[in-house]
Tab-separated table of C-alpha atoms in Angstrom:
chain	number	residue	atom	x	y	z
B	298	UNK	CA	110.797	54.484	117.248
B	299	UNK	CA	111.874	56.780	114.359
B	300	UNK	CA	108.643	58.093	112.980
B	301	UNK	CA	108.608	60.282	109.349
B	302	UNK	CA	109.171	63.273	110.763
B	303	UNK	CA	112.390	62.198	113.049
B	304	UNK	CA	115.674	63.850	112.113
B	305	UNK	CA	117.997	60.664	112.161
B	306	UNK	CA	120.304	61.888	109.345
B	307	UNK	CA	118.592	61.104	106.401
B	308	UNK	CA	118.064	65.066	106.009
B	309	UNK	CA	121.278	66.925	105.901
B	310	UNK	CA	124.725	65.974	106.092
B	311	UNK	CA	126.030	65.546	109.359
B	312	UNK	CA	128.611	68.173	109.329
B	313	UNK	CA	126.128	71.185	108.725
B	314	UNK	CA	125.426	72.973	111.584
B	315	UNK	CA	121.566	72.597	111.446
B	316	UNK	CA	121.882	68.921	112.316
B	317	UNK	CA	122.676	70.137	116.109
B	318	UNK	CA	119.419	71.730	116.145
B	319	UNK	CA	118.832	74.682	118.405
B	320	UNK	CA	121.700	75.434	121.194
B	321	UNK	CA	120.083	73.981	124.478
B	322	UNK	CA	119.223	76.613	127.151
B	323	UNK	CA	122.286	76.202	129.155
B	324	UNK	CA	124.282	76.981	126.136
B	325	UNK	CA	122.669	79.734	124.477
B	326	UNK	CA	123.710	81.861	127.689
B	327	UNK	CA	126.960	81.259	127.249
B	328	UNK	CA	127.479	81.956	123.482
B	329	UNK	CA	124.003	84.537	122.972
B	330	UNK	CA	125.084	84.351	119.195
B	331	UNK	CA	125.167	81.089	118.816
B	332	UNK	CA	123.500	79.185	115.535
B	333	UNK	CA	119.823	77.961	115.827
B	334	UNK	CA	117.999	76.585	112.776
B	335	UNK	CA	121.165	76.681	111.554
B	336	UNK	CA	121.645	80.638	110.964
B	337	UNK	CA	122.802	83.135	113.433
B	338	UNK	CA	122.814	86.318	113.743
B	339	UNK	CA	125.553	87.474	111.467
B	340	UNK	CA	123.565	85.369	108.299
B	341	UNK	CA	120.871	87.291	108.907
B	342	UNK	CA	122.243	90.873	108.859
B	343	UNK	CA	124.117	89.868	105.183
B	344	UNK	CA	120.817	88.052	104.097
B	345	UNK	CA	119.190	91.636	104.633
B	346	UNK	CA	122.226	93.782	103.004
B	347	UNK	CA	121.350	91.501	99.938
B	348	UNK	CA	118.315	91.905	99.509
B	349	UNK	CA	118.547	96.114	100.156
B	350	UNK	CA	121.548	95.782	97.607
B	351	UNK	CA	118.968	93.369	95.065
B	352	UNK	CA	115.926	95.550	95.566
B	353	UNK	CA	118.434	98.911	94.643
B	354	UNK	CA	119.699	96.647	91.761
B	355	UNK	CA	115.715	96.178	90.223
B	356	UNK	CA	114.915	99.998	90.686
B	357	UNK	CA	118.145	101.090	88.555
B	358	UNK	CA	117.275	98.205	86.193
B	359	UNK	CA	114.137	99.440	85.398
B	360	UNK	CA	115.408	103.120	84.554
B	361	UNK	CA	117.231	101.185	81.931
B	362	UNK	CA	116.636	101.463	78.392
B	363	UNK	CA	116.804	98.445	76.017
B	364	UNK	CA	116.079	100.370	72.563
B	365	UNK	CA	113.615	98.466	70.403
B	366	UNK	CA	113.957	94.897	73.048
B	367	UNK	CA	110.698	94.044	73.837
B	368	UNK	CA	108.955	95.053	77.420
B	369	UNK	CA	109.378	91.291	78.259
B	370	UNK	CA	113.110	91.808	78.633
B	371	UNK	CA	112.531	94.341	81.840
B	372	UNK	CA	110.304	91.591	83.111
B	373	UNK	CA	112.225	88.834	82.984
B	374	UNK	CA	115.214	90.787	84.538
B	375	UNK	CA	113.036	92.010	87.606
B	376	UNK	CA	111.767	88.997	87.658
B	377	UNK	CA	115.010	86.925	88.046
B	378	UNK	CA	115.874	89.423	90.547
B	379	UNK	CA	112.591	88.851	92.430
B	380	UNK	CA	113.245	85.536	92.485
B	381	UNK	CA	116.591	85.466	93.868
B	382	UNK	CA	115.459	87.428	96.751
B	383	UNK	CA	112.759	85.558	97.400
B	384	UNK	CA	115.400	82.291	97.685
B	385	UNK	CA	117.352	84.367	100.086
B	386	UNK	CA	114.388	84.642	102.194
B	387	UNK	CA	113.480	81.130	101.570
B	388	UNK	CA	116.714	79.635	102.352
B	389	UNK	CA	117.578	81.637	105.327
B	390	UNK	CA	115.187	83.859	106.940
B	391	UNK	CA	112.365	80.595	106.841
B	392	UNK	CA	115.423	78.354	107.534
B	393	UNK	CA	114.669	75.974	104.779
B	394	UNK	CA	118.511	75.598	104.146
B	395	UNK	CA	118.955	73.569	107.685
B	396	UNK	CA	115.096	72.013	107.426
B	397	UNK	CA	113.865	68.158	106.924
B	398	UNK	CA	114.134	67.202	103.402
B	399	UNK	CA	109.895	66.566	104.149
B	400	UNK	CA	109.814	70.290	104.348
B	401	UNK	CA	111.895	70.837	100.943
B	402	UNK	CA	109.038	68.645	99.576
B	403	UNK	CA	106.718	70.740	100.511
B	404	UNK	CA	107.964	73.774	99.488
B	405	UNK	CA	108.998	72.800	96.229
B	406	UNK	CA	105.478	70.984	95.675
B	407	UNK	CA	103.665	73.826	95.796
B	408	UNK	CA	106.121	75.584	93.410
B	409	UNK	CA	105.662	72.794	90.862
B	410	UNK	CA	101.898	73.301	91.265
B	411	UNK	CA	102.609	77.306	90.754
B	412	UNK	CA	104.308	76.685	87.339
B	413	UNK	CA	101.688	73.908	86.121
B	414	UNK	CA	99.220	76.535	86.248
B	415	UNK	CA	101.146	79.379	84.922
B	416	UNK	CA	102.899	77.371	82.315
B	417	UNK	CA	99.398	75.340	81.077
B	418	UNK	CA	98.135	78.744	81.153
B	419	UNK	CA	100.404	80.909	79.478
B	420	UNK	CA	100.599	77.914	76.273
B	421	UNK	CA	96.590	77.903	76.295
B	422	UNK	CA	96.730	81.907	75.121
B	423	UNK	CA	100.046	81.829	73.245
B	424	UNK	CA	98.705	78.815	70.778
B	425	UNK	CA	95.195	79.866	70.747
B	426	UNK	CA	94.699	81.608	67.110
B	427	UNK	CA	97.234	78.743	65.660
B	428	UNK	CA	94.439	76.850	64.190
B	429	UNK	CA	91.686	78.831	62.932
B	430	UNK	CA	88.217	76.732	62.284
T	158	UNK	CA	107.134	59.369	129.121
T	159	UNK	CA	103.534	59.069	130.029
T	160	UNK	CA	103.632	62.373	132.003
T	161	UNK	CA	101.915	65.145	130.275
T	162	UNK	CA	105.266	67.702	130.972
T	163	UNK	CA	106.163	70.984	129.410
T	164	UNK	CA	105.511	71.968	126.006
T	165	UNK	CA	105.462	68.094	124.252
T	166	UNK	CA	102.150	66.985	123.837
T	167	UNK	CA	101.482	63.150	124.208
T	168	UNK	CA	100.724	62.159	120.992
T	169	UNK	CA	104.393	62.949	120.031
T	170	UNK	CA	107.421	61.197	120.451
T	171	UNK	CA	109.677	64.095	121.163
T	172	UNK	CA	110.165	67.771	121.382
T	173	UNK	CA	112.495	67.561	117.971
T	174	UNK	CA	109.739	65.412	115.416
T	175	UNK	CA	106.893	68.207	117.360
T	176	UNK	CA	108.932	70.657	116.440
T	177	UNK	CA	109.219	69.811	112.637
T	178	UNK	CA	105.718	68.563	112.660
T	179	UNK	CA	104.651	71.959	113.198
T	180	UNK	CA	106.541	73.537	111.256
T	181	UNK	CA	105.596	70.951	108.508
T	182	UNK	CA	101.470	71.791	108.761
T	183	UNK	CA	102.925	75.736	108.575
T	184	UNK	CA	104.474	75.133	105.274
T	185	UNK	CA	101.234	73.100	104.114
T	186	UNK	CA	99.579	75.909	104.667
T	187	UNK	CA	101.940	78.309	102.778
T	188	UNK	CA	102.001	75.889	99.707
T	189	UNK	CA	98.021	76.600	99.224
T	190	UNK	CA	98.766	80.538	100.028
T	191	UNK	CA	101.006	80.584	97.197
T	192	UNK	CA	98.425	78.848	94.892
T	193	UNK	CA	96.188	81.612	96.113
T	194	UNK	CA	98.137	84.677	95.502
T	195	UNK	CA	99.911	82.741	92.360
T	196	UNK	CA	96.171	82.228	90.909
T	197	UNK	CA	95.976	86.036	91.113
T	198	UNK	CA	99.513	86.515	89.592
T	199	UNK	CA	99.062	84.403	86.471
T	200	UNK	CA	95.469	86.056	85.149
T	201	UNK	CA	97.652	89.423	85.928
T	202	UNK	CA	100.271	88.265	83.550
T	203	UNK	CA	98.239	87.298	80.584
T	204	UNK	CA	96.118	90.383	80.568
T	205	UNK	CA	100.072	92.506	80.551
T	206	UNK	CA	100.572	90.203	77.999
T	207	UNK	CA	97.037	90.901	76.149
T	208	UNK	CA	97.184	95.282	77.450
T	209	UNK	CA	101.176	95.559	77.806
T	210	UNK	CA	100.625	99.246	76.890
T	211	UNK	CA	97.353	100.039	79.342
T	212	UNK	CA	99.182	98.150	82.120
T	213	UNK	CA	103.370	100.030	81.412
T	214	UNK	CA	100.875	103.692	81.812
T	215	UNK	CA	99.473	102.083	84.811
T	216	UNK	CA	102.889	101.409	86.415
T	217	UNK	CA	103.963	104.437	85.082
T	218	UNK	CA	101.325	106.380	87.541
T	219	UNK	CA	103.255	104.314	90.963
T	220	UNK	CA	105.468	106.345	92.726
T	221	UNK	CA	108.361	104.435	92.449
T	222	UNK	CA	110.461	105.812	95.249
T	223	UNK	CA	107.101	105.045	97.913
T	224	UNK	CA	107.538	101.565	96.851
T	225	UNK	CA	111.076	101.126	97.165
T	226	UNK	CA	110.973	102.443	100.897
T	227	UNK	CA	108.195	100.311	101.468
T	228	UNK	CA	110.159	97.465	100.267
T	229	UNK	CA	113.146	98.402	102.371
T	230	UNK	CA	110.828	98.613	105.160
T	231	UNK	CA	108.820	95.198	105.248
T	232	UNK	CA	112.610	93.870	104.514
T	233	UNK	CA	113.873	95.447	107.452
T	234	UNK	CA	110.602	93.893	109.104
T	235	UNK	CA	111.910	90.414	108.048
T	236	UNK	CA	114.710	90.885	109.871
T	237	UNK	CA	114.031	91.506	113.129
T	238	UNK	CA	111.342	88.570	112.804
T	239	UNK	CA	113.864	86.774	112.229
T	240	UNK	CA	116.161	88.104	115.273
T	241	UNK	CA	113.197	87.522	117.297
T	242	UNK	CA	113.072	84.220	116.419
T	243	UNK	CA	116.553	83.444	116.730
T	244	UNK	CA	115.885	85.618	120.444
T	245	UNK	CA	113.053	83.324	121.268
T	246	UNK	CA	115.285	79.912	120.833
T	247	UNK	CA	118.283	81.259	122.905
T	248	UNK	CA	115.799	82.445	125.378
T	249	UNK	CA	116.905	86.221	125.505
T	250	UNK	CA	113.244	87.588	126.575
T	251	UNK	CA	114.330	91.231	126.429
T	252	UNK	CA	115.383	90.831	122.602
T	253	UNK	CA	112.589	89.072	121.673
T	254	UNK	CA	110.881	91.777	122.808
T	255	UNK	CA	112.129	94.060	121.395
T	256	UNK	CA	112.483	92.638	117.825
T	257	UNK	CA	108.872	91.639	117.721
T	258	UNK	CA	107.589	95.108	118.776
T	259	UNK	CA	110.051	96.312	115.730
T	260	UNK	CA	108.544	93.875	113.873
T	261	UNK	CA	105.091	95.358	114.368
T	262	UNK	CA	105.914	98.680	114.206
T	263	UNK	CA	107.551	98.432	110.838
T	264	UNK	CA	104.554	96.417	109.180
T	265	UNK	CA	102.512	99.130	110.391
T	266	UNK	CA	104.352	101.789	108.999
T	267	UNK	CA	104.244	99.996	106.069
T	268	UNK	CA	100.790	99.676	105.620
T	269	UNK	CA	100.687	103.511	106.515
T	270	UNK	CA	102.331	104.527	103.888
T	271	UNK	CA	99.878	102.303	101.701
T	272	UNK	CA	97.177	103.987	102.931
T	273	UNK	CA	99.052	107.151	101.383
T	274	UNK	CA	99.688	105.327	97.859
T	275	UNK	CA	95.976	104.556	98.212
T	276	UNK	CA	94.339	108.516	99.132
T	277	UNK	CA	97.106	109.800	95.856
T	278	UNK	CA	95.403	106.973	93.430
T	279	UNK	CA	91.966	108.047	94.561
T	280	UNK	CA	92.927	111.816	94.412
T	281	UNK	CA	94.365	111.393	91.148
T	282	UNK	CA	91.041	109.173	89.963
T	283	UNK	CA	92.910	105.693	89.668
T	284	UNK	CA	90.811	104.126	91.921
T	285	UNK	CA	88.456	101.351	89.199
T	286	UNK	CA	85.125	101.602	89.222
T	287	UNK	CA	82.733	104.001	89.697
T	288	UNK	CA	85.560	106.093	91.036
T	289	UNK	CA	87.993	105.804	88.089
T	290	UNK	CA	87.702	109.573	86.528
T	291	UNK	CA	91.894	109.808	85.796
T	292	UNK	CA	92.260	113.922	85.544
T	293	UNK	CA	93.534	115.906	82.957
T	294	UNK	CA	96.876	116.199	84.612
T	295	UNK	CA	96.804	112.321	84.737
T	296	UNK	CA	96.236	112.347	80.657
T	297	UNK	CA	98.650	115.016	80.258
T	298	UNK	CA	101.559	112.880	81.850
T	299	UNK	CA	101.347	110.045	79.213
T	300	UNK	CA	100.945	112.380	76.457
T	301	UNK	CA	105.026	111.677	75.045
T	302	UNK	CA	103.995	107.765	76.384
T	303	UNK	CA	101.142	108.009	73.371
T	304	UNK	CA	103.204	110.192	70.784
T	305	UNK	CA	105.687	106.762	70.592
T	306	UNK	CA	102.965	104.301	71.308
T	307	UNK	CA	99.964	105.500	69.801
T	308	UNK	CA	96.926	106.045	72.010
T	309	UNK	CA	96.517	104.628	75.332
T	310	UNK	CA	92.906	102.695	76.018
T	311	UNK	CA	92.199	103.896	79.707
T	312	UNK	CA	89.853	100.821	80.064
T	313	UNK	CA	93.338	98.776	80.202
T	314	UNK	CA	94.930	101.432	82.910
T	315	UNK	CA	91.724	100.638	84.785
T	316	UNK	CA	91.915	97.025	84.646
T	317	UNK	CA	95.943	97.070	85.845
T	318	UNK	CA	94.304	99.238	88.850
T	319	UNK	CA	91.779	96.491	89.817
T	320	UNK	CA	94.617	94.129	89.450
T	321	UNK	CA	96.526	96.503	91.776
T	322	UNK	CA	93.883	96.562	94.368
T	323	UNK	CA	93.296	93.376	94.438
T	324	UNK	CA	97.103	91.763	94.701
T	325	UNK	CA	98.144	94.510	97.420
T	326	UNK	CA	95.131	94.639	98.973
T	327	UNK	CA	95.123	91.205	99.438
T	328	UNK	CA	98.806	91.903	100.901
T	329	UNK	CA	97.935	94.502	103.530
T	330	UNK	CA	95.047	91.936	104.622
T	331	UNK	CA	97.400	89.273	105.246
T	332	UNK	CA	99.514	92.161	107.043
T	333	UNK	CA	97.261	92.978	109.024
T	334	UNK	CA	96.385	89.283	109.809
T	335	UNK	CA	100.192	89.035	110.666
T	336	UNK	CA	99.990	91.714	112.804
T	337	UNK	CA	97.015	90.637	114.975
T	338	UNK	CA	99.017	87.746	115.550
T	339	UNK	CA	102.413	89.185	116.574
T	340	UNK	CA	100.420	91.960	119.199
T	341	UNK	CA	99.143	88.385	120.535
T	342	UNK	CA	102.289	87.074	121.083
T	343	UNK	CA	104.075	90.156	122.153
T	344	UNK	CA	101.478	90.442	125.312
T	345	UNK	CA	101.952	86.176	125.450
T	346	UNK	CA	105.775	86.901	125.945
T	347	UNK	CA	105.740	89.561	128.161
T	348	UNK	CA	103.356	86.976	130.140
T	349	UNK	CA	106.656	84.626	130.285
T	350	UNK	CA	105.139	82.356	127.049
T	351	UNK	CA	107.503	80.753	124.539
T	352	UNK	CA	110.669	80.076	126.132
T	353	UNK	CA	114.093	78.175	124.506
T	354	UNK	CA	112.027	74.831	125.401
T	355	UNK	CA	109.482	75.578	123.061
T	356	UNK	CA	110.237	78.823	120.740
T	357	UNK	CA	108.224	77.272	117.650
T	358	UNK	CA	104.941	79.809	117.967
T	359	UNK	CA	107.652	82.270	117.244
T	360	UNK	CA	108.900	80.544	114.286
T	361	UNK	CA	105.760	79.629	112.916
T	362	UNK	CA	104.990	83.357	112.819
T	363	UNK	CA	107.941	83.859	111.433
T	364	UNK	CA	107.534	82.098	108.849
T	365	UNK	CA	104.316	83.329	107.864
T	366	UNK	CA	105.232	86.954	108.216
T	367	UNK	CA	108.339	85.640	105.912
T	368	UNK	CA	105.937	84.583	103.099
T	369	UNK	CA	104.029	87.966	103.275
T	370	UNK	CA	107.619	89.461	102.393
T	371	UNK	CA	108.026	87.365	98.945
T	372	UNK	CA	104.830	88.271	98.257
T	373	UNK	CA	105.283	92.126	98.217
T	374	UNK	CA	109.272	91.156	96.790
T	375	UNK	CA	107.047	89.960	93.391
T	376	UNK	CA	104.363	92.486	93.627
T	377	UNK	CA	106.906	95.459	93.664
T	378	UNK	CA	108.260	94.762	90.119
T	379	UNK	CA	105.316	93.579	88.874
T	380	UNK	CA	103.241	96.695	89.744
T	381	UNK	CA	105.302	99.249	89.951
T	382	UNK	CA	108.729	98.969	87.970
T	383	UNK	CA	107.542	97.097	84.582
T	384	UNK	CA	106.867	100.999	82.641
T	385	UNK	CA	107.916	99.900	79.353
T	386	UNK	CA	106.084	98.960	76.959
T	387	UNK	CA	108.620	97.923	74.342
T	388	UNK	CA	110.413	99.324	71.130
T	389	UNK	CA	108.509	101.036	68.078
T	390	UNK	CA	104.884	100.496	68.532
């Protein structure tokens, strides 16, 4: 019976090729380079030139200088840059791209949970001297 | 399928829903790491907020091109994880191998040249606490820092170094954690272990060691890159 967990196509659409799953042994010696989770081997090695090329990006971007801007500026630009990398890694290195939409759940739950805190946070010290007693 | 055969234990219906049921509890367990490390992260952003100036010197004292090589290393170190991994499910023993010794060496060269970061903080008297004496060469380098900003309270820089302690020392331990488990596995495979049938140890690991990497791909900006502390003063 299909449980929760079973991949019967309410995950991706059928034409991806992380709905075939891994290659079974047979033919993974036939085609060594063949797609498992979805990736092969070729995603990988331009997965990794981004992220070299990203990380060079956020070391020249921090030799910038932004005149009077305030020092958030820098952070939010390293920041977005951080965070692209980190989807790059996310998406294909941890093979969340090809996953069960269960997973995506997950992964996104505890990113919701990240920003509740930070953003309840962050508004508790921004608004704190608004009203003085 | 009564039979207790291969790698599928009973209590699942096939190798496909054990599969993503493991790899589900592994990304249960990441959610609550990145609570953990994001606790950490958000008291370190209000107190830049609160000591932008104490915390740009701090940053200002990395050395910036250590931190990009490390970067490029544990990078590097995510990819041949995740060759091993893609190695493990298309059952090509030698590569996996291979990649996962890479793997391991690379984390450890990693954390070596941490330990170096670590020796020039305490050398230079970065290290908080009781050890936190920053030398007169230290205060000499932020002298045209304090001519635009004004003076520099070194009870911030101090604070941005326990904050830097804490966040990548909390990195190398989960390294090091990673790395335990990867020697494990390395000896497991060379014992014939984790075949195409049943790869998913090596993914799991993967996918921890992955994590570790967006870790460090935060805490390099954060600690290391954000030197400015704005215009005027």
């Amino acid at each position: 019976m299909p449980g929760p967990l079973e991949r019967s196509g309410q995950h991706v659409p059928a034409d991806t090729p992380g709905e075939q799953g891994p290659v079974s042994p047979d033919r993974a010696e036939e085609h060594p380079a063949a797609a498992v989770y979805g990736a092969n081997v070729t995603t990988y090695y331009a997965v990794f030139g981004a992220l070299i090329a990203l990380t060079g990006l956020t070391v020249g971007a921090s030799y910038l200088s932004f005149g009077d801007a305030p020092a958030i500026v820098h952070t939010l630009i390293a920041m977005a840059i951080a965070g692209v990398k980190a989807g790059l890694v996310l998406l294909f290195f941890m093979h969340l791209w090809h996953s069960p939409r269960l997973t995506w759940l997950v992964a996104f739950g505890a990113l919701l949970w990240l920003a509740i805190m930070m953003v309840l946070t962050w508004s508790d010290y921004w608004s704190r001297n608004w009203i003085r007693p | 399928m009564s039979e207790h055969a291969g790698p599928l234990a009973h209590h699942f219906e096939d190798i496909e829903q054990q599969k993503d049921a493991a790899a589900l509890g592994m990304w249960a367990f990441l959610a609550t790491e990145v609570l953990f490390f994001g606790g950490a992260l958000t008291a370190y952003s209000i107190y830049r907020g609160l000591y932008t100036k104490g915390f740009a010197v701090g940053s200002s004292f990395q050395i910036v091109p250590l931190g990009a090589i490390n970067t490029a290393v544990l990078l590097t170190s995510s990819l041949t994880m995740a060759l091993a991994v893609h190695a493990a499910a298309v059952g090509n023993r030698a590569a996996l191998v291979r990649n996962l010794a890479l793997t391991l060496l690379l984390g450890a060269a990693f954390l070596g040249i941490k330990v170096y970061e670590y020796h020039h903080d305490y050398v230079e008297g970065l290290v908080p606490g009781a050890w936190f004496h920053p030398t007169e060469e230290v205060r000499d380098r932020i002298r045209p820092f304090e001519q635009q900003h004004g003076t520099v309270d070194f009870r911030q820089v101090e604070l941005y170094f326990i904050f830097y302690f804490v966040l990548t020392g909390l990195h190398a331990l989960h390294m090091i954690i990673g790395m335990g488990v990867l020697t494990i596995q390395l000896v497991l495979v060379r014992r014939g272990w984790f075949g195409p049938e049943y790869p998913t140890p090596i993914e799991l690991t993967g996918l921890y060691w992955h994590f570790v990497d967006i870790v460090w791909i935060f805490l390099f900006p954060l600690l290391y890159l954000l030197r400015h502390a704005g215009g005027g003063h």
